[in-house]
mmCIF file of C-alpha atoms and ligand atoms in Angstrom:
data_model
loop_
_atom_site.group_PDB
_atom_site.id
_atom_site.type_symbol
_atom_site.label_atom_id
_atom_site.label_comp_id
_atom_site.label_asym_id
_atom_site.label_seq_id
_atom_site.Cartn_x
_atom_site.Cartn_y
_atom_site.Cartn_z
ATOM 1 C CA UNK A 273 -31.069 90.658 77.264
ATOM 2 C CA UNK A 274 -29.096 89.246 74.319
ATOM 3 C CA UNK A 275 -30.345 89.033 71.004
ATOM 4 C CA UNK A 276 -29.739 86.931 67.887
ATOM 5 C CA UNK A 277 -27.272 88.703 65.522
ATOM 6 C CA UNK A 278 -29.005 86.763 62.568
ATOM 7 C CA UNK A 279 -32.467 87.485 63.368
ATOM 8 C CA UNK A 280 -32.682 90.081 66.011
ATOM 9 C CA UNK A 281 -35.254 87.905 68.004
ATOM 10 C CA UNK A 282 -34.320 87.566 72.414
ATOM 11 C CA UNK A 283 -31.920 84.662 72.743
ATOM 12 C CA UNK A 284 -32.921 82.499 75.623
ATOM 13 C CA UNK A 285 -31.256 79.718 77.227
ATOM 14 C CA UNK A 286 -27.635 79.419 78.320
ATOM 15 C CA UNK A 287 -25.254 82.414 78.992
ATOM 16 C CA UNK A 288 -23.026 81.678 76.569
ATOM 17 C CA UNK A 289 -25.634 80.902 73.906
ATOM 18 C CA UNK A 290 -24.816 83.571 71.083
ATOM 19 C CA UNK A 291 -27.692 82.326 68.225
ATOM 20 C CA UNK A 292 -31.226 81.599 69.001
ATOM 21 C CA UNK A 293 -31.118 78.321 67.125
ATOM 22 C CA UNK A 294 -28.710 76.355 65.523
ATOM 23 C CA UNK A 295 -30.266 77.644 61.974
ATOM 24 C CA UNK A 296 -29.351 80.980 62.338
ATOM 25 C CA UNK A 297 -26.047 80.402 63.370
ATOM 26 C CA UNK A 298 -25.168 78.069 60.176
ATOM 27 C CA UNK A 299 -26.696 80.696 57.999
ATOM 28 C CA UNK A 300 -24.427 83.424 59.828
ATOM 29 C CA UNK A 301 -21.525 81.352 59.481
ATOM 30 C CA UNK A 302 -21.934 80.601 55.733
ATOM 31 C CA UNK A 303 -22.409 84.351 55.141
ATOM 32 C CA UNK A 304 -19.071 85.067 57.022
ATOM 33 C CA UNK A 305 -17.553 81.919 55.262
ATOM 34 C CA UNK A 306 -18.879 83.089 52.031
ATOM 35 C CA UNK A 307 -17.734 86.468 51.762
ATOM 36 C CA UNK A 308 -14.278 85.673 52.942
ATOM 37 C CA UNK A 309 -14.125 83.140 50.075
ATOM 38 C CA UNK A 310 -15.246 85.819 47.961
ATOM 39 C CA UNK A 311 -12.521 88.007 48.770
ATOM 40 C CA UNK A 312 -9.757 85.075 48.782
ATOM 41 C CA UNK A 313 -11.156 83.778 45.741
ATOM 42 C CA UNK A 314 -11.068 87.189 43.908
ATOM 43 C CA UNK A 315 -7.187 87.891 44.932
ATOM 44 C CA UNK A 316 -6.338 84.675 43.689
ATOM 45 C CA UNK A 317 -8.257 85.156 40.285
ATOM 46 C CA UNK A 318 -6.149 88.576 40.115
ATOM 47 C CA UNK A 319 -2.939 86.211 41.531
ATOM 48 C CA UNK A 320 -3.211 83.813 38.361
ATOM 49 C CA UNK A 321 -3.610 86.824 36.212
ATOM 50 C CA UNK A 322 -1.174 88.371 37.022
ATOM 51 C CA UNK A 323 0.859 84.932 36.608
ATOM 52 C CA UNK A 324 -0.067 84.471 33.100
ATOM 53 C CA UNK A 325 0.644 87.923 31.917
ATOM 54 C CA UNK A 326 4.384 87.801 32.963
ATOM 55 C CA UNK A 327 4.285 84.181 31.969
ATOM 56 C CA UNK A 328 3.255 85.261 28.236
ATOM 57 C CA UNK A 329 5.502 88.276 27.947
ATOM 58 C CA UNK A 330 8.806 86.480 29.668
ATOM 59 C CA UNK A 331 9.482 83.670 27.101
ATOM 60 C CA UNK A 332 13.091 83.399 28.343
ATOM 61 C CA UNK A 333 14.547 84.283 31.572
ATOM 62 C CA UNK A 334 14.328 87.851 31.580
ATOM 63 C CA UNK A 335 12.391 90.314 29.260
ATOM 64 C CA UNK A 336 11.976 93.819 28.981
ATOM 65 C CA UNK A 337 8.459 95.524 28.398
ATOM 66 C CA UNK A 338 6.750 98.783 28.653
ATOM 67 C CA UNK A 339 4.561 99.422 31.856
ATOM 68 C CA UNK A 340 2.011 100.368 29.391
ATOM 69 C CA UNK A 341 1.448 96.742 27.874
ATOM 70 C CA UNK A 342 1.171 95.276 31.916
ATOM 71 C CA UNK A 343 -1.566 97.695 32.237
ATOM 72 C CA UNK A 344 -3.087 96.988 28.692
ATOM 73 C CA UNK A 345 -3.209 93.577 29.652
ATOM 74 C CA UNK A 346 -4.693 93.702 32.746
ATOM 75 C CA UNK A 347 -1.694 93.341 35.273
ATOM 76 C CA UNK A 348 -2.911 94.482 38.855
ATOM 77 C CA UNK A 349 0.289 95.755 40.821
ATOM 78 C CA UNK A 350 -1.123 95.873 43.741
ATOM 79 C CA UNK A 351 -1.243 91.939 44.314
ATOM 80 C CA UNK A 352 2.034 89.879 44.399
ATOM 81 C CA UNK A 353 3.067 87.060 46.629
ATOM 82 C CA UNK A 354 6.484 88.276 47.527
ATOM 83 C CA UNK A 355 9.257 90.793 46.981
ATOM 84 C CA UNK A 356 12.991 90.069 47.112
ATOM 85 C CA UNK A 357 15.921 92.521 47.449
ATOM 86 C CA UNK A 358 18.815 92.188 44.723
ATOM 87 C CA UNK A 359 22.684 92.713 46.084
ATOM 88 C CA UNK A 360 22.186 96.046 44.265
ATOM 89 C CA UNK A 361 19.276 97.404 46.602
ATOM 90 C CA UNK A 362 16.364 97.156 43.836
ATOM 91 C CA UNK A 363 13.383 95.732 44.695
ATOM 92 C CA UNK A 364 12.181 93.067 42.875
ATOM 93 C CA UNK A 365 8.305 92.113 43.098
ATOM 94 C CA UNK A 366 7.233 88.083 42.377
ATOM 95 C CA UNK A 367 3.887 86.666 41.419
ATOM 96 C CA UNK A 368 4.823 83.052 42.106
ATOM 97 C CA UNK A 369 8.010 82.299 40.340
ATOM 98 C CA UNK A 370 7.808 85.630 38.248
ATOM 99 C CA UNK A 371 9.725 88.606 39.159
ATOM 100 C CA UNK A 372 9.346 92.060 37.910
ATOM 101 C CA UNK A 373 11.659 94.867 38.687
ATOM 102 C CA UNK A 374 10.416 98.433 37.473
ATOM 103 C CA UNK A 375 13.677 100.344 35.538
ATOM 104 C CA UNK A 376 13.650 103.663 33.976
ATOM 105 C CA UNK A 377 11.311 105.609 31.415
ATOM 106 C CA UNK A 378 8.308 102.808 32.178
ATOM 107 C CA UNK A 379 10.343 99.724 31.567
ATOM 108 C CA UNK A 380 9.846 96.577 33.437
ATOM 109 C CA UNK A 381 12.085 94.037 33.536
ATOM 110 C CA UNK A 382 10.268 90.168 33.831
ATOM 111 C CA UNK A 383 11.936 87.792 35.323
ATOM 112 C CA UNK A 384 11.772 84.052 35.864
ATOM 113 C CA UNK A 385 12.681 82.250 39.165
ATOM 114 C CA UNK A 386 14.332 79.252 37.601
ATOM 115 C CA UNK A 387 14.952 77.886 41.637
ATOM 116 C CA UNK A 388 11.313 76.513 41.399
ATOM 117 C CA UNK A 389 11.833 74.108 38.627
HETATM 118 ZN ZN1 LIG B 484 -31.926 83.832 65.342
#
């Protein structure tokens, strides 16, 4: 005997059937749709963020700042969209088409990715 995941009630009909009605299976689907937006929509809030920060400290190519003022401002480290290796080995992390590269005594280098002009 299956049941509805929505509503719990005995789902009749076909094998295959998995909702007792097509309401309940929109109103699971938006839930599911819904909180996966939520969590896409929330990374990319913390994406564009992230963005504007470097964006506002890195006026020319490359800047220098103190980890301190990335956290002041908000910067999350923990979302990026890519990293990149330099010849040298260090690891540089983007948001879009800014780099940062963390250097000694709480420095970051900003960088900008001037091949996406
Ligand atoms: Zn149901």
């Amino acid at each position: 005997m299956k049941k509805c995941p929505e509503c719990n009630s005995v789902i009749y009909g076909r094998a295959d059937k998995k909702f007792c009605s097509d309401m309940c299976r929109n109103s699971h689907n938006n839930k599911l749709n819904s909180s996966s937006n939520n969590l896409i929509r929330n990374i990319n809030n913390k994406l564009k963020r992230n963005r504007r920060i470097l964006e506002e400290i890195c006026h020319s190519d490359k800047t220098k700042t103190p980890k301190n003022y990335l956290f002041e401002k908000g910067f999350d480290f923990n979302v990026m969209t890519g990293s990149r290796k330099n010849p040298k080995g260090a690891v540089y992390h983007f948001v879009y088409d800014y780099g940062y590269l963390e250097l000694e005594n709480d420095f970051y280098l900003i960088v900008k990715d001037n091949r996406y002009k």
